[in-house]
DNA sequence: GATACGTGGTC
DNA sequence: TGACCAAGTAT
């Protein structure tokens, strides 16, 4: 699609469909900046009341700079990402001190300020100063990836560069403010992440994703596998020639396999702390405890400690067994059970 | 490049 | 219901 066609269509759509938002009624850099910081990773509906309150409390950058940071944080309360509020305040003070209350009027100048990255610098430069620089946010990634059928990974540096360069090629240099907001608004209202409104879309014929039915596959975002860290405390409870085991069920790892009595905590704790959380265990005496075993799964890191306990009576053991759905096994029986590899390692080291 | 940072909405 | 996502930035 020719650049002129794209920009005309998207800006026509914008003129007909855009929301009336307070920061669209001004070109004051202060208010554009304020709105952009508030809207970082934040929906309009959530940020709007905060914007109104900030403008009411701090009509210009000097008011904001003069305020104590606590007052800024108080107004920000509930919005999240609180570093934004601290940087907002830092930035206001810096603008007053170094620039006599005037924001730098260029993309490069703006990007140096705290809390202003490539997206926000481009947004302020284009909207407040009409500098022809393209914005690239989550909406722009999605809209361009779909319409132009781009399958580059938006999480990679190369992908980001590609989209930034494409956005700048397409940009209507005579109306960078309208163009940029048009692409974002189109992504926010029409070309939605799920169930985009392709029926009757102004780009239905030109859109690669619509033509090839790739809407749900674009944009491509390589999701980084995040590895969860879990803390396992295994208690080895023996009584005469029997020991307690439990068959694992549910949706967790090692389904159907057997392991020892397990207490899982959200963070690393001392064994004594963990024992205290259990009425029966706390009365037992600790025979010995192992080092922390590190066990890696594809998407989990287990930090496991084994603790051998001596209960004072068979009665206590039975109580514990019943409450925790543990079962008693003798040693020969255990060797025939399917058990997690970690347990196997421990048993071999401690026969 | 990966990760932390918050809250609220969506399917 | 547990991801996934939302006008990203700083480290």
JSON list of N, CA, C and O in Angstrom, two decimals, chain A residues 11-68:
[
{"chain": "A", "resi": 11, "resn": "UNK", "atom": "N", "xyz": [-5.92, 8.63, 8.90]},
{"chain": "A", "resi": 11, "resn": "UNK", "atom": "CA", "xyz": [-6.30, 9.94, 9.47]},
{"chain": "A", "resi": 11, "resn": "UNK", "atom": "C", "xyz": [-7.78, 10.23, 9.23]},
{"chain": "A", "resi": 11, "resn": "UNK", "atom": "O", "xyz": [-8.43, 10.85, 10.07]},
{"chain": "A", "resi": 12, "resn": "UNK", "atom": "N", "xyz": [-8.33, 9.77, 8.12]},
{"chain": "A", "resi": 12, "resn": "UNK", "atom": "CA", "xyz": [-9.78, 9.89, 7.92]},
{"chain": "A", "resi": 12, "resn": "UNK", "atom": "C", "xyz": [-10.53, 9.10, 8.99]},
{"chain": "A", "resi": 12, "resn": "UNK", "atom": "O", "xyz": [-11.51, 9.57, 9.55]},
{"chain": "A", "resi": 13, "resn": "UNK", "atom": "N", "xyz": [-10.03, 7.90, 9.25]},
{"chain": "A", "resi": 13, "resn": "UNK", "atom": "CA", "xyz": [-10.67, 7.09, 10.29]},
{"chain": "A", "resi": 13, "resn": "UNK", "atom": "C", "xyz": [-10.60, 7.83, 11.63]},
{"chain": "A", "resi": 13, "resn": "UNK", "atom": "O", "xyz": [-11.59, 7.87, 12.37]},
{"chain": "A", "resi": 14, "resn": "UNK", "atom": "N", "xyz": [-9.45, 8.44, 11.89]},
{"chain": "A", "resi": 14, "resn": "UNK", "atom": "CA", "xyz": [-9.26, 9.14, 13.17]},
{"chain": "A", "resi": 14, "resn": "UNK", "atom": "C", "xyz": [-10.24, 10.31, 13.29]},
{"chain": "A", "resi": 14, "resn": "UNK", "atom": "O", "xyz": [-10.88, 10.49, 14.33]},
{"chain": "A", "resi": 15, "resn": "UNK", "atom": "N", "xyz": [-10.36, 11.09, 12.23]},
{"chain": "A", "resi": 15, "resn": "UNK", "atom": "CA", "xyz": [-11.26, 12.26, 12.29]},
{"chain": "A", "resi": 15, "resn": "UNK", "atom": "C", "xyz": [-12.68, 11.82, 12.60]},
{"chain": "A", "resi": 15, "resn": "UNK", "atom": "O", "xyz": [-13.40, 12.51, 13.32]},
{"chain": "A", "resi": 16, "resn": "UNK", "atom": "N", "xyz": [-13.06, 10.68, 12.11]},
{"chain": "A", "resi": 16, "resn": "UNK", "atom": "CA", "xyz": [-14.45, 10.22, 12.29]},
{"chain": "A", "resi": 16, "resn": "UNK", "atom": "C", "xyz": [-14.67, 9.50, 13.61]},
{"chain": "A", "resi": 16, "resn": "UNK", "atom": "O", "xyz": [-15.80, 9.45, 14.11]},
{"chain": "A", "resi": 17, "resn": "UNK", "atom": "N", "xyz": [-13.61, 8.91, 14.17]},
{"chain": "A", "resi": 17, "resn": "UNK", "atom": "CA", "xyz": [-13.83, 7.99, 15.30]},
{"chain": "A", "resi": 17, "resn": "UNK", "atom": "C", "xyz": [-13.11, 8.32, 16.61]},
{"chain": "A", "resi": 17, "resn": "UNK", "atom": "O", "xyz": [-13.33, 7.64, 17.60]},
{"chain": "A", "resi": 18, "resn": "UNK", "atom": "N", "xyz": [-12.26, 9.33, 16.61]},
{"chain": "A", "resi": 18, "resn": "UNK", "atom": "CA", "xyz": [-11.43, 9.50, 17.80]},
{"chain": "A", "resi": 18, "resn": "UNK", "atom": "C", "xyz": [-12.23, 9.98, 19.02]},
{"chain": "A", "resi": 18, "resn": "UNK", "atom": "O", "xyz": [-13.27, 10.62, 18.88]},
{"chain": "A", "resi": 19, "resn": "UNK", "atom": "N", "xyz": [-11.70, 9.63, 20.18]},
{"chain": "A", "resi": 19, "resn": "UNK", "atom": "CA", "xyz": [-12.34, 10.06, 21.42]},
{"chain": "A", "resi": 19, "resn": "UNK", "atom": "C", "xyz": [-11.95, 11.50, 21.73]},
{"chain": "A", "resi": 19, "resn": "UNK", "atom": "O", "xyz": [-10.87, 11.95, 21.36]},
{"chain": "A", "resi": 20, "resn": "UNK", "atom": "N", "xyz": [-12.83, 12.19, 22.41]},
{"chain": "A", "resi": 20, "resn": "UNK", "atom": "CA", "xyz": [-12.48, 13.54, 22.87]},
{"chain": "A", "resi": 20, "resn": "UNK", "atom": "C", "xyz": [-11.85, 13.44, 24.24]},
{"chain": "A", "resi": 20, "resn": "UNK", "atom": "O", "xyz": [-12.52, 13.21, 25.23]},
{"chain": "A", "resi": 21, "resn": "UNK", "atom": "N", "xyz": [-10.54, 13.61, 24.27]},
{"chain": "A", "resi": 21, "resn": "UNK", "atom": "CA", "xyz": [-9.83, 13.49, 25.53]},
{"chain": "A", "resi": 21, "resn": "UNK", "atom": "C", "xyz": [-9.20, 14.83, 25.86]},
{"chain": "A", "resi": 21, "resn": "UNK", "atom": "O", "xyz": [-8.80, 15.57, 24.96]},
{"chain": "A", "resi": 22, "resn": "UNK", "atom": "N", "xyz": [-9.13, 15.15, 27.15]},
{"chain": "A", "resi": 22, "resn": "UNK", "atom": "CA", "xyz": [-8.72, 16.50, 27.54]},
{"chain": "A", "resi": 22, "resn": "UNK", "atom": "C", "xyz": [-7.35, 16.91, 27.00]},
{"chain": "A", "resi": 22, "resn": "UNK", "atom": "O", "xyz": [-7.15, 18.07, 26.63]},
{"chain": "A", "resi": 23, "resn": "UNK", "atom": "N", "xyz": [-6.42, 15.96, 26.93]},
{"chain": "A", "resi": 23, "resn": "UNK", "atom": "CA", "xyz": [-5.07, 16.35, 26.46]},
{"chain": "A", "resi": 23, "resn": "UNK", "atom": "C", "xyz": [-5.03, 16.54, 24.95]},
{"chain": "A", "resi": 23, "resn": "UNK", "atom": "O", "xyz": [-4.01, 16.93, 24.40]},
{"chain": "A", "resi": 24, "resn": "UNK", "atom": "N", "xyz": [-6.16, 16.28, 24.29]},
{"chain": "A", "resi": 24, "resn": "UNK", "atom": "CA", "xyz": [-6.20, 16.55, 22.85]},
{"chain": "A", "resi": 24, "resn": "UNK", "atom": "C", "xyz": [-6.71, 17.96, 22.55]},
{"chain": "A", "resi": 24, "resn": "UNK", "atom": "O", "xyz": [-6.81, 18.36, 21.40]},
{"chain": "A", "resi": 25, "resn": "UNK", "atom": "N", "xyz": [-7.05, 18.69, 23.62]},
{"chain": "A", "resi": 25, "resn": "UNK", "atom": "CA", "xyz": [-7.54, 20.05, 23.42]},
{"chain": "A", "resi": 25, "resn": "UNK", "atom": "C", "xyz": [-6.43, 21.07, 23.61]},
{"chain": "A", "resi": 25, "resn": "UNK", "atom": "O", "xyz": [-6.70, 22.27, 23.66]},
{"chain": "A", "resi": 26, "resn": "UNK", "atom": "N", "xyz": [-5.22, 20.61, 23.77]},
{"chain": "A", "resi": 26, "resn": "UNK", "atom": "CA", "xyz": [-4.11, 21.53, 24.05]},
{"chain": "A", "resi": 26, "resn": "UNK", "atom": "C", "xyz": [-2.86, 21.10, 23.31]},
{"chain": "A", "resi": 26, "resn": "UNK", "atom": "O", "xyz": [-2.75, 19.95, 22.87]},
{"chain": "A", "resi": 27, "resn": "UNK", "atom": "N", "xyz": [-1.94, 22.02, 23.14]},
{"chain": "A", "resi": 27, "resn": "UNK", "atom": "CA", "xyz": [-0.61, 21.65, 22.65]},
{"chain": "A", "resi": 27, "resn": "UNK", "atom": "C", "xyz": [0.46, 22.05, 23.67]},
{"chain": "A", "resi": 27, "resn": "UNK", "atom": "O", "xyz": [1.64, 22.02, 23.36]},
{"chain": "A", "resi": 28, "resn": "UNK", "atom": "N", "xyz": [0.03, 22.40, 24.87]},
{"chain": "A", "resi": 28, "resn": "UNK", "atom": "CA", "xyz": [0.99, 22.72, 25.93]},
{"chain": "A", "resi": 28, "resn": "UNK", "atom": "C", "xyz": [1.87, 21.51, 26.18]},
{"chain": "A", "resi": 28, "resn": "UNK", "atom": "O", "xyz": [1.37, 20.45, 26.56]},
{"chain": "A", "resi": 29, "resn": "UNK", "atom": "N", "xyz": [3.18, 21.66, 26.00]},
{"chain": "A", "resi": 29, "resn": "UNK", "atom": "CA", "xyz": [4.08, 20.52, 26.25]},
{"chain": "A", "resi": 29, "resn": "UNK", "atom": "C", "xyz": [3.88, 19.94, 27.64]},
{"chain": "A", "resi": 29, "resn": "UNK", "atom": "O", "xyz": [3.92, 18.71, 27.81]},
{"chain": "A", "resi": 30, "resn": "UNK", "atom": "N", "xyz": [3.65, 20.77, 28.63]},
{"chain": "A", "resi": 30, "resn": "UNK", "atom": "CA", "xyz": [3.47, 20.27, 30.01]},
{"chain": "A", "resi": 30, "resn": "UNK", "atom": "C", "xyz": [2.33, 19.27, 30.09]},
{"chain": "A", "resi": 30, "resn": "UNK", "atom": "O", "xyz": [2.47, 18.20, 30.67]},
{"chain": "A", "resi": 31, "resn": "UNK", "atom": "N", "xyz": [1.20, 19.62, 29.50]},
{"chain": "A", "resi": 31, "resn": "UNK", "atom": "CA", "xyz": [0.03, 18.74, 29.61]},
{"chain": "A", "resi": 31, "resn": "UNK", "atom": "C", "xyz": [0.16, 17.50, 28.73]},
{"chain": "A", "resi": 31, "resn": "UNK", "atom": "O", "xyz": [-0.29, 16.41, 29.10]},
{"chain": "A", "resi": 32, "resn": "UNK", "atom": "N", "xyz": [0.80, 17.67, 27.58]},
{"chain": "A", "resi": 32, "resn": "UNK", "atom": "CA", "xyz": [1.05, 16.50, 26.72]},
{"chain": "A", "resi": 32, "resn": "UNK", "atom": "C", "xyz": [1.97, 15.53, 27.45]},
{"chain": "A", "resi": 32, "resn": "UNK", "atom": "O", "xyz": [1.72, 14.33, 27.52]},
{"chain": "A", "resi": 33, "resn": "UNK", "atom": "N", "xyz": [3.03, 16.10, 28.03]},
{"chain": "A", "resi": 33, "resn": "UNK", "atom": "CA", "xyz": [3.99, 15.29, 28.80]},
{"chain": "A", "resi": 33, "resn": "UNK", "atom": "C", "xyz": [3.28, 14.57, 29.95]},
{"chain": "A", "resi": 33, "resn": "UNK", "atom": "O", "xyz": [3.41, 13.36, 30.10]},
{"chain": "A", "resi": 34, "resn": "UNK", "atom": "N", "xyz": [2.52, 15.32, 30.73]},
{"chain": "A", "resi": 34, "resn": "UNK", "atom": "CA", "xyz": [1.81, 14.75, 31.87]},
{"chain": "A", "resi": 34, "resn": "UNK", "atom": "C", "xyz": [0.91, 13.60, 31.42]},
{"chain": "A", "resi": 34, "resn": "UNK", "atom": "O", "xyz": [0.92, 12.51, 32.02]},
{"chain": "A", "resi": 35, "resn": "UNK", "atom": "N", "xyz": [0.16, 13.80, 30.36]},
{"chain": "A", "resi": 35, "resn": "UNK", "atom": "CA", "xyz": [-0.74, 12.75, 29.90]},
{"chain": "A", "resi": 35, "resn": "UNK", "atom": "C", "xyz": [0.05, 11.53, 29.43]},
{"chain": "A", "resi": 35, "resn": "UNK", "atom": "O", "xyz": [-0.34, 10.39, 29.71]},
{"chain": "A", "resi": 36, "resn": "UNK", "atom": "N", "xyz": [1.15, 11.74, 28.76]},
{"chain": "A", "resi": 36, "resn": "UNK", "atom": "CA", "xyz": [1.93, 10.62, 28.25]},
{"chain": "A", "resi": 36, "resn": "UNK", "atom": "C", "xyz": [2.55, 9.79, 29.38]},
{"chain": "A", "resi": 36, "resn": "UNK", "atom": "O", "xyz": [2.59, 8.57, 29.29]},
{"chain": "A", "resi": 37, "resn": "UNK", "atom": "N", "xyz": [3.02, 10.46, 30.41]},
{"chain": "A", "resi": 37, "resn": "UNK", "atom": "CA", "xyz": [3.59, 9.71, 31.53]},
{"chain": "A", "resi": 37, "resn": "UNK", "atom": "C", "xyz": [2.49, 8.89, 32.21]},
{"chain": "A", "resi": 37, "resn": "UNK", "atom": "O", "xyz": [2.67, 7.71, 32.51]},
{"chain": "A", "resi": 38, "resn": "UNK", "atom": "N", "xyz": [1.35, 9.51, 32.43]},
{"chain": "A", "resi": 38, "resn": "UNK", "atom": "CA", "xyz": [0.25, 8.81, 33.08]},
{"chain": "A", "resi": 38, "resn": "UNK", "atom": "C", "xyz": [-0.21, 7.61, 32.25]},
{"chain": "A", "resi": 38, "resn": "UNK", "atom": "O", "xyz": [-0.56, 6.56, 32.79]},
{"chain": "A", "resi": 39, "resn": "UNK", "atom": "N", "xyz": [-0.17, 7.75, 30.93]},
{"chain": "A", "resi": 39, "resn": "UNK", "atom": "CA", "xyz": [-0.72, 6.70, 30.08]},
{"chain": "A", "resi": 39, "resn": "UNK", "atom": "C", "xyz": [0.26, 5.59, 29.74]},
{"chain": "A", "resi": 39, "resn": "UNK", "atom": "O", "xyz": [-0.09, 4.63, 29.06]},
{"chain": "A", "resi": 40, "resn": "UNK", "atom": "N", "xyz": [1.51, 5.70, 30.25]},
{"chain": "A", "resi": 40, "resn": "UNK", "atom": "CA", "xyz": [2.46, 4.60, 30.01]},
{"chain": "A", "resi": 40, "resn": "UNK", "atom": "C", "xyz": [1.92, 3.32, 30.62]},
{"chain": "A", "resi": 40, "resn": "UNK", "atom": "O", "xyz": [1.68, 3.24, 31.83]},
{"chain": "A", "resi": 41, "resn": "UNK", "atom": "N", "xyz": [1.74, 2.32, 29.82]},
{"chain": "A", "resi": 41, "resn": "UNK", "atom": "CA", "xyz": [1.25, 1.01, 30.28]},
{"chain": "A", "resi": 41, "resn": "UNK", "atom": "C", "xyz": [-0.05, 1.12, 31.07]},
{"chain": "A", "resi": 41, "resn": "UNK", "atom": "O", "xyz": [-0.31, 0.36, 31.99]},
{"chain": "A", "resi": 42, "resn": "UNK", "atom": "N", "xyz": [-0.85, 2.11, 30.71]},
{"chain": "A", "resi": 42, "resn": "UNK", "atom": "CA", "xyz": [-2.07, 2.38, 31.48]},
{"chain": "A", "resi": 42, "resn": "UNK", "atom": "C", "xyz": [-3.20, 2.72, 30.52]},
{"chain": "A", "resi": 42, "resn": "UNK", "atom": "O", "xyz": [-3.00, 3.47, 29.57]},
{"chain": "A", "resi": 43, "resn": "UNK", "atom": "N", "xyz": [-4.37, 2.18, 30.78]},
{"chain": "A", "resi": 43, "resn": "UNK", "atom": "CA", "xyz": [-5.52, 2.47, 29.92]},
{"chain": "A", "resi": 43, "resn": "UNK", "atom": "C", "xyz": [-6.05, 3.86, 30.17]},
{"chain": "A", "resi": 43, "resn": "UNK", "atom": "O", "xyz": [-5.98, 4.37, 31.28]},
{"chain": "A", "resi": 44, "resn": "UNK", "atom": "N", "xyz": [-6.64, 4.43, 29.11]},
{"chain": "A", "resi": 44, "resn": "UNK", "atom": "CA", "xyz": [-7.19, 5.77, 29.19]},
{"chain": "A", "resi": 44, "resn": "UNK", "atom": "C", "xyz": [-8.20, 5.88, 30.33]},
{"chain": "A", "resi": 44, "resn": "UNK", "atom": "O", "xyz": [-8.16, 6.81, 31.14]},
{"chain": "A", "resi": 45, "resn": "UNK", "atom": "N", "xyz": [-9.08, 4.90, 30.43]},
{"chain": "A", "resi": 45, "resn": "UNK", "atom": "CA", "xyz": [-10.13, 4.96, 31.45]},
{"chain": "A", "resi": 45, "resn": "UNK", "atom": "C", "xyz": [-9.54, 5.01, 32.86]},
{"chain": "A", "resi": 45, "resn": "UNK", "atom": "O", "xyz": [-10.10, 5.66, 33.75]},
{"chain": "A", "resi": 46, "resn": "UNK", "atom": "N", "xyz": [-8.42, 4.35, 33.04]},
{"chain": "A", "resi": 46, "resn": "UNK", "atom": "CA", "xyz": [-7.80, 4.33, 34.36]},
{"chain": "A", "resi": 46, "resn": "UNK", "atom": "C", "xyz": [-7.01, 5.62, 34.62]},
{"chain": "A", "resi": 46, "resn": "UNK", "atom": "O", "xyz": [-7.00, 6.13, 35.74]},
{"chain": "A", "resi": 47, "resn": "UNK", "atom": "N", "xyz": [-6.37, 6.15, 33.59]},
{"chain": "A", "resi": 47, "resn": "UNK", "atom": "CA", "xyz": [-5.51, 7.31, 33.78]},
{"chain": "A", "resi": 47, "resn": "UNK", "atom": "C", "xyz": [-6.24, 8.64, 33.77]},
{"chain": "A", "resi": 47, "resn": "UNK", "atom": "O", "xyz": [-5.78, 9.61, 34.38]},
{"chain": "A", "resi": 48, "resn": "UNK", "atom": "N", "xyz": [-7.38, 8.69, 33.10]},
{"chain": "A", "resi": 48, "resn": "UNK", "atom": "CA", "xyz": [-8.11, 9.94, 32.93]},
{"chain": "A", "resi": 48, "resn": "UNK", "atom": "C", "xyz": [-8.36, 10.72, 34.22]},
{"chain": "A", "resi": 48, "resn": "UNK", "atom": "O", "xyz": [-8.02, 11.91, 34.30]},
{"chain": "A", "resi": 49, "resn": "UNK", "atom": "N", "xyz": [-8.96, 10.09, 35.25]},
{"chain": "A", "resi": 49, "resn": "UNK", "atom": "CA", "xyz": [-9.20, 10.85, 36.48]},
{"chain": "A", "resi": 49, "resn": "UNK", "atom": "C", "xyz": [-7.92, 11.37, 37.13]},
{"chain": "A", "resi": 49, "resn": "UNK", "atom": "O", "xyz": [-7.92, 12.44, 37.75]},
{"chain": "A", "resi": 50, "resn": "UNK", "atom": "N", "xyz": [-6.82, 10.62, 36.97]},
{"chain": "A", "resi": 50, "resn": "UNK", "atom": "CA", "xyz": [-5.55, 11.07, 37.54]},
{"chain": "A", "resi": 50, "resn": "UNK", "atom": "C", "xyz": [-5.06, 12.31, 36.80]},
{"chain": "A", "resi": 50, "resn": "UNK", "atom": "O", "xyz": [-4.56, 13.25, 37.40]},
{"chain": "A", "resi": 51, "resn": "UNK", "atom": "N", "xyz": [-5.22, 12.29, 35.49]},
{"chain": "A", "resi": 51, "resn": "UNK", "atom": "CA", "xyz": [-4.81, 13.46, 34.69]},
{"chain": "A", "resi": 51, "resn": "UNK", "atom": "C", "xyz": [-5.57, 14.69, 35.16]},
{"chain": "A", "resi": 51, "resn": "UNK", "atom": "O", "xyz": [-4.97, 15.75, 35.39]},
{"chain": "A", "resi": 52, "resn": "UNK", "atom": "N", "xyz": [-6.87, 14.56, 35.32]},
{"chain": "A", "resi": 52, "resn": "UNK", "atom": "CA", "xyz": [-7.70, 15.70, 35.74]},
{"chain": "A", "resi": 52, "resn": "UNK", "atom": "C", "xyz": [-7.23, 16.22, 37.10]},
{"chain": "A", "resi": 52, "resn": "UNK", "atom": "O", "xyz": [-7.12, 17.42, 37.33]},
{"chain": "A", "resi": 53, "resn": "UNK", "atom": "N", "xyz": [-6.96, 15.31, 38.02]},
{"chain": "A", "resi": 53, "resn": "UNK", "atom": "CA", "xyz": [-6.53, 15.71, 39.36]},
{"chain": "A", "resi": 53, "resn": "UNK", "atom": "C", "xyz": [-5.16, 16.40, 39.34]},
{"chain": "A", "resi": 53, "resn": "UNK", "atom": "O", "xyz": [-4.94, 17.38, 40.05]},
{"chain": "A", "resi": 54, "resn": "UNK", "atom": "N", "xyz": [-4.26, 15.87, 38.50]},
{"chain": "A", "resi": 54, "resn": "UNK", "atom": "CA", "xyz": [-2.93, 16.49, 38.42]},
{"chain": "A", "resi": 54, "resn": "UNK", "atom": "C", "xyz": [-3.00, 17.89, 37.82]},
{"chain": "A", "resi": 54, "resn": "UNK", "atom": "O", "xyz": [-2.37, 18.82, 38.33]},
{"chain": "A", "resi": 55, "resn": "UNK", "atom": "N", "xyz": [-3.78, 18.04, 36.76]},
{"chain": "A", "resi": 55, "resn": "UNK", "atom": "CA", "xyz": [-3.90, 19.36, 36.15]},
{"chain": "A", "resi": 55, "resn": "UNK", "atom": "C", "xyz": [-4.54, 20.34, 37.13]},
{"chain": "A", "resi": 55, "resn": "UNK", "atom": "O", "xyz": [-4.14, 21.50, 37.22]},
{"chain": "A", "resi": 56, "resn": "UNK", "atom": "N", "xyz": [-5.52, 19.83, 37.91]},
{"chain": "A", "resi": 56, "resn": "UNK", "atom": "CA", "xyz": [-6.15, 20.68, 38.91]},
{"chain": "A", "resi": 56, "resn": "UNK", "atom": "C", "xyz": [-5.19, 21.10, 40.00]},
{"chain": "A", "resi": 56, "resn": "UNK", "atom": "O", "xyz": [-5.13, 22.27, 40.40]},
{"chain": "A", "resi": 57, "resn": "UNK", "atom": "N", "xyz": [-4.38, 20.15, 40.48]},
{"chain": "A", "resi": 57, "resn": "UNK", "atom": "CA", "xyz": [-3.47, 20.43, 41.60]},
{"chain": "A", "resi": 57, "resn": "UNK", "atom": "C", "xyz": [-2.23, 21.19, 41.13]},
{"chain": "A", "resi": 57, "resn": "UNK", "atom": "O", "xyz": [-1.70, 22.03, 41.85]},
{"chain": "A", "resi": 58, "resn": "UNK", "atom": "N", "xyz": [-1.76, 20.88, 39.92]},
{"chain": "A", "resi": 58, "resn": "UNK", "atom": "CA", "xyz": [-0.55, 21.48, 39.39]},
{"chain": "A", "resi": 58, "resn": "UNK", "atom": "C", "xyz": [-0.81, 22.00, 37.98]},
{"chain": "A", "resi": 58, "resn": "UNK", "atom": "O", "xyz": [-0.52, 21.30, 37.00]},
{"chain": "A", "resi": 59, "resn": "UNK", "atom": "N", "xyz": [-1.35, 23.20, 37.84]},
{"chain": "A", "resi": 59, "resn": "UNK", "atom": "CA", "xyz": [-1.71, 23.72, 36.51]},
{"chain": "A", "resi": 59, "resn": "UNK", "atom": "C", "xyz": [-0.52, 23.87, 35.56]},
{"chain": "A", "resi": 59, "resn": "UNK", "atom": "O", "xyz": [-0.70, 23.80, 34.36]},
{"chain": "A", "resi": 60, "resn": "UNK", "atom": "N", "xyz": [0.67, 24.09, 36.09]},
{"chain": "A", "resi": 60, "resn": "UNK", "atom": "CA", "xyz": [1.81, 24.13, 35.19]},
{"chain": "A", "resi": 60, "resn": "UNK", "atom": "C", "xyz": [3.04, 23.48, 35.83]},
{"chain": "A", "resi": 60, "resn": "UNK", "atom": "O", "xyz": [3.00, 23.05, 36.98]},
{"chain": "A", "resi": 61, "resn": "UNK", "atom": "N", "xyz": [4.10, 23.42, 35.06]},
{"chain": "A", "resi": 61, "resn": "UNK", "atom": "CA", "xyz": [5.27, 22.66, 35.50]},
{"chain": "A", "resi": 61, "resn": "UNK", "atom": "C", "xyz": [5.92, 23.26, 36.74]},
{"chain": "A", "resi": 61, "resn": "UNK", "atom": "O", "xyz": [6.51, 22.55, 37.55]},
{"chain": "A", "resi": 62, "resn": "UNK", "atom": "N", "xyz": [5.77, 24.60, 36.91]},
{"chain": "A", "resi": 62, "resn": "UNK", "atom": "CA", "xyz": [6.34, 25.24, 38.09]},
{"chain": "A", "resi": 62, "resn": "UNK", "atom": "C", "xyz": [5.62, 24.79, 39.36]},
{"chain": "A", "resi": 62, "resn": "UNK", "atom": "O", "xyz": [6.25, 24.52, 40.39]},
{"chain": "A", "resi": 63, "resn": "UNK", "atom": "N", "xyz": [4.30, 24.70, 39.29]},
{"chain": "A", "resi": 63, "resn": "UNK", "atom": "CA", "xyz": [3.52, 24.22, 40.44]},
{"chain": "A", "resi": 63, "resn": "UNK", "atom": "C", "xyz": [3.95, 22.82, 40.84]},
{"chain": "A", "resi": 63, "resn": "UNK", "atom": "O", "xyz": [4.10, 22.50, 42.02]},
{"chain": "A", "resi": 64, "resn": "UNK", "atom": "N", "xyz": [4.15, 21.98, 39.81]},
{"chain": "A", "resi": 64, "resn": "UNK", "atom": "CA", "xyz": [4.56, 20.60, 40.07]},
{"chain": "A", "resi": 64, "resn": "UNK", "atom": "C", "xyz": [5.96, 20.56, 40.68]},
{"chain": "A", "resi": 64, "resn": "UNK", "atom": "O", "xyz": [6.22, 19.83, 41.63]},
{"chain": "A", "resi": 65, "resn": "UNK", "atom": "N", "xyz": [6.85, 21.37, 40.15]},
{"chain": "A", "resi": 65, "resn": "UNK", "atom": "CA", "xyz": [8.23, 21.38, 40.63]},
{"chain": "A", "resi": 65, "resn": "UNK", "atom": "C", "xyz": [8.31, 21.86, 42.08]},
{"chain": "A", "resi": 65, "resn": "UNK", "atom": "O", "xyz": [9.15, 21.40, 42.84]},
{"chain": "A", "resi": 66, "resn": "UNK", "atom": "N", "xyz": [7.44, 22.80, 42.44]},
{"chain": "A", "resi": 66, "resn": "UNK", "atom": "CA", "xyz": [7.47, 23.36, 43.80]},
{"chain": "A", "resi": 66, "resn": "UNK", "atom": "C", "xyz": [6.91, 22.39, 44.84]},
{"chain": "A", "resi": 66, "resn": "UNK", "atom": "O", "xyz": [7.21, 22.50, 46.02]},
{"chain": "A", "resi": 67, "resn": "UNK", "atom": "N", "xyz": [6.07, 21.48, 44.41]},
{"chain": "A", "resi": 67, "resn": "UNK", "atom": "CA", "xyz": [5.37, 20.60, 45.35]},
{"chain": "A", "resi": 67, "resn": "UNK", "atom": "C", "xyz": [6.32, 19.61, 46.01]},
{"chain": "A", "resi": 67, "resn": "UNK", "atom": "O", "xyz": [7.31, 19.20, 45.40]},
{"chain": "A", "resi": 68, "resn": "UNK", "atom": "N", "xyz": [6.05, 19.23, 47.25]},
{"chain": "A", "resi": 68, "resn": "UNK", "atom": "CA", "xyz": [6.83, 18.15, 47.87]},
{"chain": "A", "resi": 68, "resn": "UNK", "atom": "C", "xyz": [6.51, 16.83, 47.18]},
{"chain": "A", "resi": 68, "resn": "UNK", "atom": "O", "xyz": [5.38, 16.61, 46.75]}
]
